[in-house]
Short mmCIF file of C-alpha atoms and ligand atoms in Angstrom, two decimals:
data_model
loop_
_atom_site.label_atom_id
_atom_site.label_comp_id
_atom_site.label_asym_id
_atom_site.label_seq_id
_atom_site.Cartn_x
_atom_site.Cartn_y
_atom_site.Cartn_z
CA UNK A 47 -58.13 5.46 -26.72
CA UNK A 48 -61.28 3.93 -24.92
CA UNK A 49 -60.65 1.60 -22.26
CA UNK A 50 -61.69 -1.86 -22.95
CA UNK A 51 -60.35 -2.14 -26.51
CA UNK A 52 -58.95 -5.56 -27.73
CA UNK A 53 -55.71 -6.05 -27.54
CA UNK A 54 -53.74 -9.23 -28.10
CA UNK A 55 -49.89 -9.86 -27.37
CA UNK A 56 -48.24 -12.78 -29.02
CA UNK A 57 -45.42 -14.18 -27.00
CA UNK A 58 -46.05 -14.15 -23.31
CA UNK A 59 -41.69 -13.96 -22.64
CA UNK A 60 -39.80 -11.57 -20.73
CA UNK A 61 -41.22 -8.75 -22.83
CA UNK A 62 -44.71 -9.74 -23.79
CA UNK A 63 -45.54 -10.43 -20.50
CA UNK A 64 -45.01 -7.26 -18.96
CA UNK A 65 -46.47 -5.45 -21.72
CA UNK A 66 -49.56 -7.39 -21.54
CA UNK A 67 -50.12 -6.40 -17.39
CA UNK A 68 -49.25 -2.67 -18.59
CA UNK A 69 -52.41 -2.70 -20.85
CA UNK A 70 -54.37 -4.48 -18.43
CA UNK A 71 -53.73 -1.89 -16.05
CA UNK A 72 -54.42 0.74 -18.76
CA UNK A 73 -58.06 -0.67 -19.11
CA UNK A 74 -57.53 -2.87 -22.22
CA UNK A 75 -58.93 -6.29 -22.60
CA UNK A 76 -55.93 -8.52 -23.46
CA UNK A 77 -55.01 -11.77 -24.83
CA UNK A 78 -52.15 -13.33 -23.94
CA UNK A 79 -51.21 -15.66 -26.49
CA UNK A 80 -48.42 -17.99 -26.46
CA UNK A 81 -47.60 -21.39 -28.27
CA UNK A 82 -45.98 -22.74 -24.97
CA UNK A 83 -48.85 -24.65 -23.35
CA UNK A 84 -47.00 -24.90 -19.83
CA UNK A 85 -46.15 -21.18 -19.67
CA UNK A 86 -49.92 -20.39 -20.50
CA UNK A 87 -51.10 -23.02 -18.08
CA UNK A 88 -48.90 -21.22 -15.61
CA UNK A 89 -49.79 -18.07 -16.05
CA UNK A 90 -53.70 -18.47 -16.25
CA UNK A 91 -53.03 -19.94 -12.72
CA UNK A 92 -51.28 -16.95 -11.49
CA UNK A 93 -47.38 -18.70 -11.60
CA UNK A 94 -45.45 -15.91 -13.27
CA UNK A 95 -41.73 -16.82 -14.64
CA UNK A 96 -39.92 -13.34 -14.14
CA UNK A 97 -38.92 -11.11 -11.48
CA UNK A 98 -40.63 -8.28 -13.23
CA UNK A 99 -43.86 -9.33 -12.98
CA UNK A 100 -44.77 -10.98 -9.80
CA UNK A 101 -47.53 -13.54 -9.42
CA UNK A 102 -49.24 -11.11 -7.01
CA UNK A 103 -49.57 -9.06 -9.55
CA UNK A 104 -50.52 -11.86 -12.49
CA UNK A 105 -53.31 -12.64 -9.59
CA UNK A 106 -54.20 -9.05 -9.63
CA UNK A 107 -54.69 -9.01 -13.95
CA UNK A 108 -56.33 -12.23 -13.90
CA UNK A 109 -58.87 -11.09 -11.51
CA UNK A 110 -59.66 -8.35 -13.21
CA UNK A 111 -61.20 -10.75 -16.16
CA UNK A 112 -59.26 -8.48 -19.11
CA UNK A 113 -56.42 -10.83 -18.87
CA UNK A 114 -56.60 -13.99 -20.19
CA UNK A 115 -53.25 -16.68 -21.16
CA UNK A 116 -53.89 -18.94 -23.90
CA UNK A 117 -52.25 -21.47 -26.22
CA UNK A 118 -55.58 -21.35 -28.68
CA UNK A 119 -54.90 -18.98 -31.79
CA UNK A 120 -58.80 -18.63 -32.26
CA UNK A 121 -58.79 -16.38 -29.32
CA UNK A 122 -56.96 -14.02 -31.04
CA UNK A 123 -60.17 -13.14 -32.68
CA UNK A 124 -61.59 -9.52 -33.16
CA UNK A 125 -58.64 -7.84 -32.28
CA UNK A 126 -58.28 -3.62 -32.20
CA UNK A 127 -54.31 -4.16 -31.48
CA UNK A 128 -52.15 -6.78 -31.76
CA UNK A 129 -48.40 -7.01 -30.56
CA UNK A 130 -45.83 -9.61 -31.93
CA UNK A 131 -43.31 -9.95 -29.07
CA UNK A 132 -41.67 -13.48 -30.30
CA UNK A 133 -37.97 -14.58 -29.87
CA UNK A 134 -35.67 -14.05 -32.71
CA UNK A 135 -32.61 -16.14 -32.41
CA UNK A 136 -29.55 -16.34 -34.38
CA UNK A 137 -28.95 -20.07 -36.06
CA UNK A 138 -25.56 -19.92 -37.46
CA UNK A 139 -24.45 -16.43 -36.87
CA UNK A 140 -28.01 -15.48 -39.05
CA UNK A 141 -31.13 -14.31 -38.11
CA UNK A 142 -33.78 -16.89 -37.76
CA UNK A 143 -37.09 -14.50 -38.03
CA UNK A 144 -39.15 -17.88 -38.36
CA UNK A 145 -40.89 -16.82 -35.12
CA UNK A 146 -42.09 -13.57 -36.62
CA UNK A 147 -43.04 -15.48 -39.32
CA UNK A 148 -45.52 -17.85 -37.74
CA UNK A 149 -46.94 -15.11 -35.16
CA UNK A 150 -47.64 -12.68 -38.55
CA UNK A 151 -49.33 -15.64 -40.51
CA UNK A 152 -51.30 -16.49 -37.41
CA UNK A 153 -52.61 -12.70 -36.89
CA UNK A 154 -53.48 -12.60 -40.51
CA UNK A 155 -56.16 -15.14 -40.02
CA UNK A 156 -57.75 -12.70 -37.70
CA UNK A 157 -57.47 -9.11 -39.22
CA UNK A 158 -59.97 -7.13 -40.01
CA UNK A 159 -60.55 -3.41 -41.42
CA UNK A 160 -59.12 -0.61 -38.85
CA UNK A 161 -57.09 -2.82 -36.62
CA UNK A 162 -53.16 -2.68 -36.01
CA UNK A 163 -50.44 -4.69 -35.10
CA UNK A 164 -46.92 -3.62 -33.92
CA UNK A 165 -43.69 -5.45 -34.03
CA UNK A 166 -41.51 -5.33 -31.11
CA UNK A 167 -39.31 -8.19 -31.51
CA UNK A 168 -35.64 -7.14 -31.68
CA UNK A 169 -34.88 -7.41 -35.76
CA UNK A 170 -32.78 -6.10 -38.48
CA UNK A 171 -34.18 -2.94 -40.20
CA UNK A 172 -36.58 -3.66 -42.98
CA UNK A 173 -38.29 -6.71 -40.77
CA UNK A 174 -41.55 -5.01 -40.17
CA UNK A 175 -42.18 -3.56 -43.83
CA UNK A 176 -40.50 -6.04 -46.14
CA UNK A 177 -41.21 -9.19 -44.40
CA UNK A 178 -44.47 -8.93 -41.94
CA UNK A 179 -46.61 -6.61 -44.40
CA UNK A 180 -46.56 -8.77 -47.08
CA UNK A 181 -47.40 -11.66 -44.91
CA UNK A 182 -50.21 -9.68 -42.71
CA UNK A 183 -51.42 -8.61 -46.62
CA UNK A 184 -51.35 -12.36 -48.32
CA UNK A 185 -53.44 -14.08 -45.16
CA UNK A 186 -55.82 -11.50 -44.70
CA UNK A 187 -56.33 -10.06 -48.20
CA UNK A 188 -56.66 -6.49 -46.72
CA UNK A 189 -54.07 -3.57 -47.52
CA UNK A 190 -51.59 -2.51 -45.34
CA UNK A 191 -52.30 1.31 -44.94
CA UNK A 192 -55.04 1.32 -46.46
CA UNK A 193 -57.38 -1.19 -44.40
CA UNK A 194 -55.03 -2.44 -41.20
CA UNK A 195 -52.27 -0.26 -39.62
CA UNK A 196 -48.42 -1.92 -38.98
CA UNK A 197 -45.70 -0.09 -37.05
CA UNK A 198 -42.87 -1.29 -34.74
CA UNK A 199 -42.00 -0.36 -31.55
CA UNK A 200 -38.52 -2.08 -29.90
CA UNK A 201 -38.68 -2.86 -26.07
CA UNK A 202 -36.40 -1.68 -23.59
CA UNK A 203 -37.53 -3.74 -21.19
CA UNK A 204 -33.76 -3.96 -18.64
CA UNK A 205 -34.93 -6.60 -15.97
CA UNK A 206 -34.33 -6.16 -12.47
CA UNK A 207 -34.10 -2.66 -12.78
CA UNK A 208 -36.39 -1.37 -10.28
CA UNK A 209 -35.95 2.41 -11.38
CA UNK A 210 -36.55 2.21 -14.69
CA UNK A 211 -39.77 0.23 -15.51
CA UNK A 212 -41.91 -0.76 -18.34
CA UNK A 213 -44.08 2.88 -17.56
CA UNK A 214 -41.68 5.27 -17.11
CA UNK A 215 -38.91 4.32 -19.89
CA UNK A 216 -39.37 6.53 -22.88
CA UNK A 217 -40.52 4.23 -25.88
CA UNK A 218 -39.69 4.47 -29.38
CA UNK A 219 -42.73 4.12 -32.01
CA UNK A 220 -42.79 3.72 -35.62
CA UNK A 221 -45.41 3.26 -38.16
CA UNK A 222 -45.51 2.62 -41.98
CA UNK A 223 -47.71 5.68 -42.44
CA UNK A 224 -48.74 8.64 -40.61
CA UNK A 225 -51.78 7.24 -39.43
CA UNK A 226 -50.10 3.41 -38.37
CA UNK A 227 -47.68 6.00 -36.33
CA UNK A 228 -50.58 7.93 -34.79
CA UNK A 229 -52.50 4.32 -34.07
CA UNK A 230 -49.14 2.49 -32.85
CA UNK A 231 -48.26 6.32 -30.37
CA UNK A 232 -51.55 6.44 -29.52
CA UNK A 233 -51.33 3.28 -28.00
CA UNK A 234 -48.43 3.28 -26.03
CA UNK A 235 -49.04 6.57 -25.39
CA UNK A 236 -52.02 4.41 -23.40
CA UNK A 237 -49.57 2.55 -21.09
CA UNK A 238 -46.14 4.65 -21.07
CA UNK A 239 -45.29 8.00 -19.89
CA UNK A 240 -43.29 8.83 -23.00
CA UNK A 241 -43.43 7.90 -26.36
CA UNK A 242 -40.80 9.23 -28.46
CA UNK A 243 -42.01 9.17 -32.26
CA UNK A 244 -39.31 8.56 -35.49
CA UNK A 245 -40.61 8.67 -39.21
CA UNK A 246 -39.86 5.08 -40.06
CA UNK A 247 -39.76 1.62 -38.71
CA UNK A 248 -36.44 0.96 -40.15
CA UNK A 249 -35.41 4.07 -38.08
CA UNK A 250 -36.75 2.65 -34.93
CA UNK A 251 -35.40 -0.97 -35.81
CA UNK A 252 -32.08 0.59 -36.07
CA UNK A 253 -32.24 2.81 -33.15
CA UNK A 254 -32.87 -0.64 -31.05
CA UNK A 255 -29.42 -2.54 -32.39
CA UNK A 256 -28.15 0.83 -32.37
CA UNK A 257 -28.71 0.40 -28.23
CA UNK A 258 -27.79 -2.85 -28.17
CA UNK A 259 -24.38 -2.32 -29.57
CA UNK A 260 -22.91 0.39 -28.32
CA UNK A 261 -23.39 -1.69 -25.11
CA UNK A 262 -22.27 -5.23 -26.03
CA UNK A 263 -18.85 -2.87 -28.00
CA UNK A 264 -18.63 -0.77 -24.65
CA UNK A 265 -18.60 -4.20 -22.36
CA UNK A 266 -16.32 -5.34 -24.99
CA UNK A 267 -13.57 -2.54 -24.20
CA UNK A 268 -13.61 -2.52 -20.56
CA UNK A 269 -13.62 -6.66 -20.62
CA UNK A 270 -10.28 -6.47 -23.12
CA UNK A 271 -8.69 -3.74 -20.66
CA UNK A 272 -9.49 -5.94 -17.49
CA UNK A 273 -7.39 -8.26 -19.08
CA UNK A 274 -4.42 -6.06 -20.01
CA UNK A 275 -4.51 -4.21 -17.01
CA UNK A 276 -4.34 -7.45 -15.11
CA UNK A 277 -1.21 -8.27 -16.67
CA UNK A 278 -0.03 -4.47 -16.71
CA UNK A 279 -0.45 -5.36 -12.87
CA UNK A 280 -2.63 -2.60 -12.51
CA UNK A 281 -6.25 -2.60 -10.86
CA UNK A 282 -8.58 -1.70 -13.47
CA UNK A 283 -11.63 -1.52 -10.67
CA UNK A 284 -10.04 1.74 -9.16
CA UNK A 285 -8.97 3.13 -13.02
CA UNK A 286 -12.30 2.35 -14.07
CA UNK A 287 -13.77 4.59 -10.62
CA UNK A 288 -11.14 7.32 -11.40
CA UNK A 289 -12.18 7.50 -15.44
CA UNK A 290 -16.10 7.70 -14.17
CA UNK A 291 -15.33 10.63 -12.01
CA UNK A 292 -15.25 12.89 -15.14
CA UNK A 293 -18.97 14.68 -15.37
CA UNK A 294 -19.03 14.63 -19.32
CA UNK A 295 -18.03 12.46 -22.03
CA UNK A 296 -17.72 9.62 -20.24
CA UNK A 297 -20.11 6.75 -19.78
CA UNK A 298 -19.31 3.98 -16.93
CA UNK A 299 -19.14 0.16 -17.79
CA UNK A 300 -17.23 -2.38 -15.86
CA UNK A 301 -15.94 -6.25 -16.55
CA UNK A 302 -17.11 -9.30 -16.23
CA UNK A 303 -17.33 -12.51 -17.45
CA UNK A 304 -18.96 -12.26 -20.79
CA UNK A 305 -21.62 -10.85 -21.71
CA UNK A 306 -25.58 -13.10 -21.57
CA UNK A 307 -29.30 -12.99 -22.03
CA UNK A 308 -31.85 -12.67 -25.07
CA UNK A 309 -30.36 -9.36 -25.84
CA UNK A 310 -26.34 -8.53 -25.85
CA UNK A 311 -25.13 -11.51 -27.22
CA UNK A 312 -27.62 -11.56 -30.42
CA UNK A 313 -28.54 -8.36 -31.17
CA UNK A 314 -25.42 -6.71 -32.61
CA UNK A 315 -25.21 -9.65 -34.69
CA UNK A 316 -28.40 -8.53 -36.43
CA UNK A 317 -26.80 -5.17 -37.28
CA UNK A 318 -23.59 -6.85 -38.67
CA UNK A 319 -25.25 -9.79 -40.45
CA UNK A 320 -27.60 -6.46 -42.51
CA UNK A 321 -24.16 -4.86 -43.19
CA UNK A 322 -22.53 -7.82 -44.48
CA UNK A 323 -25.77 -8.38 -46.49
CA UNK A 324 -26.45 -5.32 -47.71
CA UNK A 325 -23.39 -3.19 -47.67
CA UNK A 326 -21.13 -6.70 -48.52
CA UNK A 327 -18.66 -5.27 -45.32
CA UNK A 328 -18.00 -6.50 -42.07
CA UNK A 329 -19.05 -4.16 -39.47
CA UNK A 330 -15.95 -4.76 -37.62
CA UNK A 331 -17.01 -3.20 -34.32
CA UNK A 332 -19.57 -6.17 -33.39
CA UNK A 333 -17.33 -8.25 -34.91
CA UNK A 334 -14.25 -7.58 -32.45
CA UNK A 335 -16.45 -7.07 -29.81
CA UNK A 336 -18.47 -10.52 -29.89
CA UNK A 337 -14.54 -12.00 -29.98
CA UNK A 338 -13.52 -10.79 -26.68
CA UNK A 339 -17.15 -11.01 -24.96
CA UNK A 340 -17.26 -14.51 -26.47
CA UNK A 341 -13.35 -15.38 -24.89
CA UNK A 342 -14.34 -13.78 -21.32
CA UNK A 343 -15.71 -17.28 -19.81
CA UNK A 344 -12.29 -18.89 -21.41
CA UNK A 345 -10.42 -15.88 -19.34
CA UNK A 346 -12.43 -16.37 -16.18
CA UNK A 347 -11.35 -19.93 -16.24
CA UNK A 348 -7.60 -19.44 -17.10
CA UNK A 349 -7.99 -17.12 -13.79
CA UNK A 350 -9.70 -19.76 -12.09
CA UNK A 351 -6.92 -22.73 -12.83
CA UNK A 352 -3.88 -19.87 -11.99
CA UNK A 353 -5.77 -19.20 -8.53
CA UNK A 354 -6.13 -22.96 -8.04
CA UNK A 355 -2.83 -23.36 -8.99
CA UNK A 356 -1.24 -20.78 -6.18
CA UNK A 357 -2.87 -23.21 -3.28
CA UNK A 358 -1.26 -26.08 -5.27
CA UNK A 359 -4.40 -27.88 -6.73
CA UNK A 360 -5.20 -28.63 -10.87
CA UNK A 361 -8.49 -27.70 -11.61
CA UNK A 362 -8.96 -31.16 -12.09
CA UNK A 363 -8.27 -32.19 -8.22
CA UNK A 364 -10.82 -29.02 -6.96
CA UNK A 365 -13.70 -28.83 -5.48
CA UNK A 366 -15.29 -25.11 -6.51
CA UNK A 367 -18.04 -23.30 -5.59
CA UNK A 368 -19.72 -20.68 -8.18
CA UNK A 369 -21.45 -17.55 -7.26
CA UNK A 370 -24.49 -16.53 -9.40
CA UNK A 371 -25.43 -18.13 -12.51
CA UNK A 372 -28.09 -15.92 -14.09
CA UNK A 373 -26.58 -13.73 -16.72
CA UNK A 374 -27.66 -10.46 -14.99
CA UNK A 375 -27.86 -9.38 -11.22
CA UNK A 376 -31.01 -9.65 -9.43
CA UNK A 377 -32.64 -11.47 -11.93
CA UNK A 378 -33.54 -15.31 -12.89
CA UNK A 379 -32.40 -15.46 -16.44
CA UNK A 380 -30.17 -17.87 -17.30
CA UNK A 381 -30.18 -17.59 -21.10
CA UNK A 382 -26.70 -17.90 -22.95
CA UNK A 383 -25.29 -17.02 -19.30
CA UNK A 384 -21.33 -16.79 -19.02
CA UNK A 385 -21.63 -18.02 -16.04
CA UNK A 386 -23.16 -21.41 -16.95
CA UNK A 387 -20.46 -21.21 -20.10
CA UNK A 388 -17.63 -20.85 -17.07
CA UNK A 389 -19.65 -24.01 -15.12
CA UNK A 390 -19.23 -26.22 -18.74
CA UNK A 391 -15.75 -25.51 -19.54
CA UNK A 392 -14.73 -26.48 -15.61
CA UNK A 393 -17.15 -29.44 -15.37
CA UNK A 394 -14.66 -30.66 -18.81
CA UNK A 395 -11.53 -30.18 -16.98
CA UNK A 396 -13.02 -32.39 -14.28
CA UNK A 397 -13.43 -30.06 -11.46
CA UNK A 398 -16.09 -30.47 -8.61
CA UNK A 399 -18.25 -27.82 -9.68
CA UNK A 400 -20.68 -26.40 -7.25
CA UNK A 401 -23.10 -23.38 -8.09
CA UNK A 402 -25.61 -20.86 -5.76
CA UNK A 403 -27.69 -18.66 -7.63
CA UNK A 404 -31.15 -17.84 -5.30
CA UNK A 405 -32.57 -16.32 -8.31
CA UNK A 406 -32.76 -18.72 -10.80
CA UNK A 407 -35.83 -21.00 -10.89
CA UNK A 408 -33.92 -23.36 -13.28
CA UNK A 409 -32.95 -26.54 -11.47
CA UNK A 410 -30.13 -27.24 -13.74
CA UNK A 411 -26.83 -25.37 -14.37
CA UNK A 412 -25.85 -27.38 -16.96
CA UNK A 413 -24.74 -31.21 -17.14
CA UNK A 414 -22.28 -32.29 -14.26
CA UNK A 415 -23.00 -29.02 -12.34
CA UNK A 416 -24.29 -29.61 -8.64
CA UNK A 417 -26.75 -26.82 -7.61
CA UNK A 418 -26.33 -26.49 -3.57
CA UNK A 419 -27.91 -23.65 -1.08
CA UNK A 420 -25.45 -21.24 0.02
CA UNK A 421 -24.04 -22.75 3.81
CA UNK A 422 -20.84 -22.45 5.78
CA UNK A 423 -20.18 -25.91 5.06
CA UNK A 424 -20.63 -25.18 1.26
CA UNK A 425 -17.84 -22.18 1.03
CA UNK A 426 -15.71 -24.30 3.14
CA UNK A 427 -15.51 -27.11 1.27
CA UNK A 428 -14.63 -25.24 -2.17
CA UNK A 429 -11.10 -24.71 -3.30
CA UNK A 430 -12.26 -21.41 -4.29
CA UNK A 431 -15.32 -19.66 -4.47
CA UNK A 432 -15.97 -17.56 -7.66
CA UNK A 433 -18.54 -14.73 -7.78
CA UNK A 434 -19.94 -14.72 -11.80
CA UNK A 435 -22.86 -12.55 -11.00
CA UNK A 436 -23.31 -10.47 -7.63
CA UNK A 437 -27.24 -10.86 -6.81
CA UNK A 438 -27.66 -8.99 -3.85
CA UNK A 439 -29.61 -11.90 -1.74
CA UNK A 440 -26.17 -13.86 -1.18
CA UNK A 441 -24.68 -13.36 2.04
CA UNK A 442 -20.93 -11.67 1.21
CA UNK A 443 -20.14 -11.58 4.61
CA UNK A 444 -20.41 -14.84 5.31
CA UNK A 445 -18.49 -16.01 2.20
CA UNK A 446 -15.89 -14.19 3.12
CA UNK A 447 -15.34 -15.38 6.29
CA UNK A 448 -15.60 -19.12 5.48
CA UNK A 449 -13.65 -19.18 2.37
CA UNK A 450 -10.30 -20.42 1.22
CA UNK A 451 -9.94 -18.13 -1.19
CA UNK A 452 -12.02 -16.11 -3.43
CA UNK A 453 -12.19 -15.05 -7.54
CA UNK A 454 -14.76 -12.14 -7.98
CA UNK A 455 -15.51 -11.04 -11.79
CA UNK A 456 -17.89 -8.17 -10.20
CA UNK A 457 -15.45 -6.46 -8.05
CA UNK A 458 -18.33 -6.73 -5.00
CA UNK A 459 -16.28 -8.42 -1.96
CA UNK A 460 -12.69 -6.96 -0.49
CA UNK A 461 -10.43 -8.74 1.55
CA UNK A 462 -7.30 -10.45 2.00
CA UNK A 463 -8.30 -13.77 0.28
CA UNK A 464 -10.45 -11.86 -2.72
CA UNK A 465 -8.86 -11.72 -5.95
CA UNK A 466 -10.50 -9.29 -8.97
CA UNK A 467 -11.21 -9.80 -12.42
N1 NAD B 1283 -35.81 -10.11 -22.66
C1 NAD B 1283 -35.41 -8.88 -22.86
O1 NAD B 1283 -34.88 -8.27 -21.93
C2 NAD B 1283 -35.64 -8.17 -24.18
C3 NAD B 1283 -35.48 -6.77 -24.21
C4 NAD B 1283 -35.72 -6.10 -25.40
C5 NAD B 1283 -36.09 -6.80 -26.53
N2 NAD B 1283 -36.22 -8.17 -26.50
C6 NAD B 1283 -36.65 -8.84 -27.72
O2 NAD B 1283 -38.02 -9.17 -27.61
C7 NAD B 1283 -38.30 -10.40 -28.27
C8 NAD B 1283 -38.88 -11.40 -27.31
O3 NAD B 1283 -37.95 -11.65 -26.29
P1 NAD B 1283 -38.34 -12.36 -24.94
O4 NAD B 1283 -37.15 -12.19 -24.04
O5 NAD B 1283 -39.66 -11.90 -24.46
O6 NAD B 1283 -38.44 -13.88 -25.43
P2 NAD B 1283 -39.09 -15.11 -24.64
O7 NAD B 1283 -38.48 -16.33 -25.18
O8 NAD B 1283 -39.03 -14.84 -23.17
O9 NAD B 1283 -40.62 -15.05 -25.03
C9 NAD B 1283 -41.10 -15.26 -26.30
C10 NAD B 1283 -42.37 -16.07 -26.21
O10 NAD B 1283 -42.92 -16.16 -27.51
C11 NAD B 1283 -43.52 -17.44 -27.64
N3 NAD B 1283 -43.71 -17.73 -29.05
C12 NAD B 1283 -42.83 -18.12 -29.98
N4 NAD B 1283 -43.40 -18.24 -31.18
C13 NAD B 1283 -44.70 -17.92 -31.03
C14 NAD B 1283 -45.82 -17.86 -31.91
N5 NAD B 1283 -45.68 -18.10 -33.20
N6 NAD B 1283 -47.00 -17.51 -31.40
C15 NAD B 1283 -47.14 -17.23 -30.07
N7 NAD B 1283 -46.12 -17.27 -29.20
C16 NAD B 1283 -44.90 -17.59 -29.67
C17 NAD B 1283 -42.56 -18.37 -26.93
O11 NAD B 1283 -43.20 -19.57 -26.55
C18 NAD B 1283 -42.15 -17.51 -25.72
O12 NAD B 1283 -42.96 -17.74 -24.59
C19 NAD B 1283 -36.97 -10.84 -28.87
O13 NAD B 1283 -36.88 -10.35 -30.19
C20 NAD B 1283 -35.95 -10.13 -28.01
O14 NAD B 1283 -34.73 -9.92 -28.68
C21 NAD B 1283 -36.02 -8.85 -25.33
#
């Protein structure tokens, strides 16, 4: 594909984003469009929201003149490519593709002969040719295959993972047609080392929950056995090593204290809201596992209250300090965090609830939680300090030596005063 070619990406979030800087660097000429004004403000000033795309390098794309961040839909104008990257929730355990719905209607103002837009919102097979082509075809008046091009292509964007990036993680593309696939591959073959083509977009919509789930079940089955083995009084850290040592067959996951972000906690709902739909069965699977992911905060807290309650203190009496409030490690996302779900449920049984997380650019933890830098005096002062997610910039060492007593869902410190998960 010739550099310079128009591209526009709809949703400048954790995944738009990103994908917008990749086809800058690729040569492209991109719009950023997003219906947030501050986040577009932001960004067309070089402020970027997410560890994976620095503002050094937001600088970099913006001076470059091929970037631009806008709230205006009219600059979404003469488009060659256009990529819908908007959120799609769940609203009462059902997808709520509303988003998708806007950002399609919007593009459809603006298509013209020989251009193509992808999907790569997270969805439920059938989104992309049962829901966006009719709308793409009813606002524009053009055919789908026969004037514009659609495919989908699901992001595997894993934040904070420094090895395996936007560029170098093989990506899945779809198209309604042979030549939507060869438009949609052609362009991501563009900005990614690997593309890795399947015949359908339901395929590739399914191969994304697919992903999805056999994560969220997997976290699901090593949270359930942290909690048996704990009261098998058996450490399920060191079983957990022992079972990883095998060289086939085996995949490693480890406990925590639920499971948080845009992804794990919605996703597989997507997949067992279709089968419930269309099938009329549960997909029990996602259903079991969204039950014990959904109880771990609840078990982190009945952990919390029976450490408390060995020093002689009700939850209601202590002062505690929390350890990492973004869902993941490394990174600033706080969205549908366990840890913030822990914070609530202690902040209602009255305790003092303190919380360090250098990551998050959020000021607020939730209501009643007191966000404090990580000092001596800090760890000191708390009952007990309880390490939710194990960012690397927090100094262990220190912790350890200051505190009273420590709870640690990640397995990260060791010592006479840690307990594990
Ligand atoms: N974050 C991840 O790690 C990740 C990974 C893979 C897939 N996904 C999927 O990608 C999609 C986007 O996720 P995200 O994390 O980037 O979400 P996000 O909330 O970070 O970003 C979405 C952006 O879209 C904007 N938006 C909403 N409606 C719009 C419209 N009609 N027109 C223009 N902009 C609009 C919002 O203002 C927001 O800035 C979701 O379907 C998600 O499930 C996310």
């Amino acid at each position: 594909m010739k550099p310079a070619e128009r591209v526009v990406v709809v949703g400048q979030g954790y995944v738009g984003l990103p994908l917008a800087m990749a086809a800058v660097a690729a040569g492209f000429d991109v719009v950023g469009f997003d219906i947030d004004v501050e986040r577009t403000k932001n960004l067309a000033m070089g402020t970027s929201f997410t560890t994976d795309v620095t503002d050094g390098e937001l600088l970099a794309a913006l001076a470059t003149n091929r970037y631009c961040a806008t709230d205006r839909p009219e600059a979404c104008g003469d488009f060659d490519i256009a990529v819908i990257t908007v959120p799609t929730p769940l609203h009462d355990g059902a997808p709520d593709l509303t988003y998708i719905v806007d950002a399609s209607r919007t593009l459809s103002g603006y298509l013209r002969p020989g251009s193509t837009i992808i999907l790569e919102s997270t969805t439920y097979p059938g989104t992309t040719e049962d829901m966006m082509v009719p709308l793409l075809e009813a606002g524009s008046g053009l055919r789908a295959g026969a004037d514009f091009f659609v495919g989908y292509s699901p992001e595997r964007i894993d934040p904070g993972n420094q090895m395996w990036r936007f560029g170098n993680t093989p990506k899945i593309v779809s198209g309604i047609d042979e030549a939507s696939l060869e438009n949609v591959a052609r362009f991501y073959g563009s900005i990614v080392d690997t593309v890795i083509p399947v015949e359908a977009t339901k395929v590739a919509e399914l191969a994304k929950l697919i992903e999805n789930t056999f994560r969220h079940v997997n976290i699901a089955l090593v949270n359930e056995l942290a909690v048996i083995a704990d009261e098998l009084n058996i450490d399920i850290w060191a079983a957990i090593d022992a079972a990883a040592s095998k060289p086939f067959g085996y995949m490693k996951f480890t406990p925590g204290p639920g499971v948080g972000g845009h992804c794990l906690p919605i996703d597989p709902s997507y997949l067992s809201w279709t089968v419930r739909r269309r099938v009329g069965r549960p997909f029990r699977f996602v259903e079991l596992a969204n039950d014990i992911n959904e109880h771990m905060p609840h078990y982190v807290v009945g952990r919390i209250r029976a450490a408390l309650n060995k020093q002689g203190i009700s939850t209601s009496r202590s002062r505690l300090l929390l350890l990492g409030m973004s869902y993941k490690r490394n990174t600033n996302d706080i969205r549908e965090s366990p840890a913030c779900k822990v914070a609530k449920l202690l902040v209602a049984d009255g305790a003092d609830v303190h919380a360090v997380d250098p990551y998050a650019t959020l000021d607020v933890f939730g209501e009643g939680v007191t966000r404090a830098d990580l000092t001596a005096q800090e760890v000191q002062a708390a009952d007990l300090v309880v390490v939710l997610t194990d960012h690397d910039d927090i100094n262990y060492d220190m912790v350890i030596a200051e505190a009273t007593a420590v709870l640690d869902t990640r397995h990260r410190l060791q010592g006479p005063r840690v307990e594990h998960l």
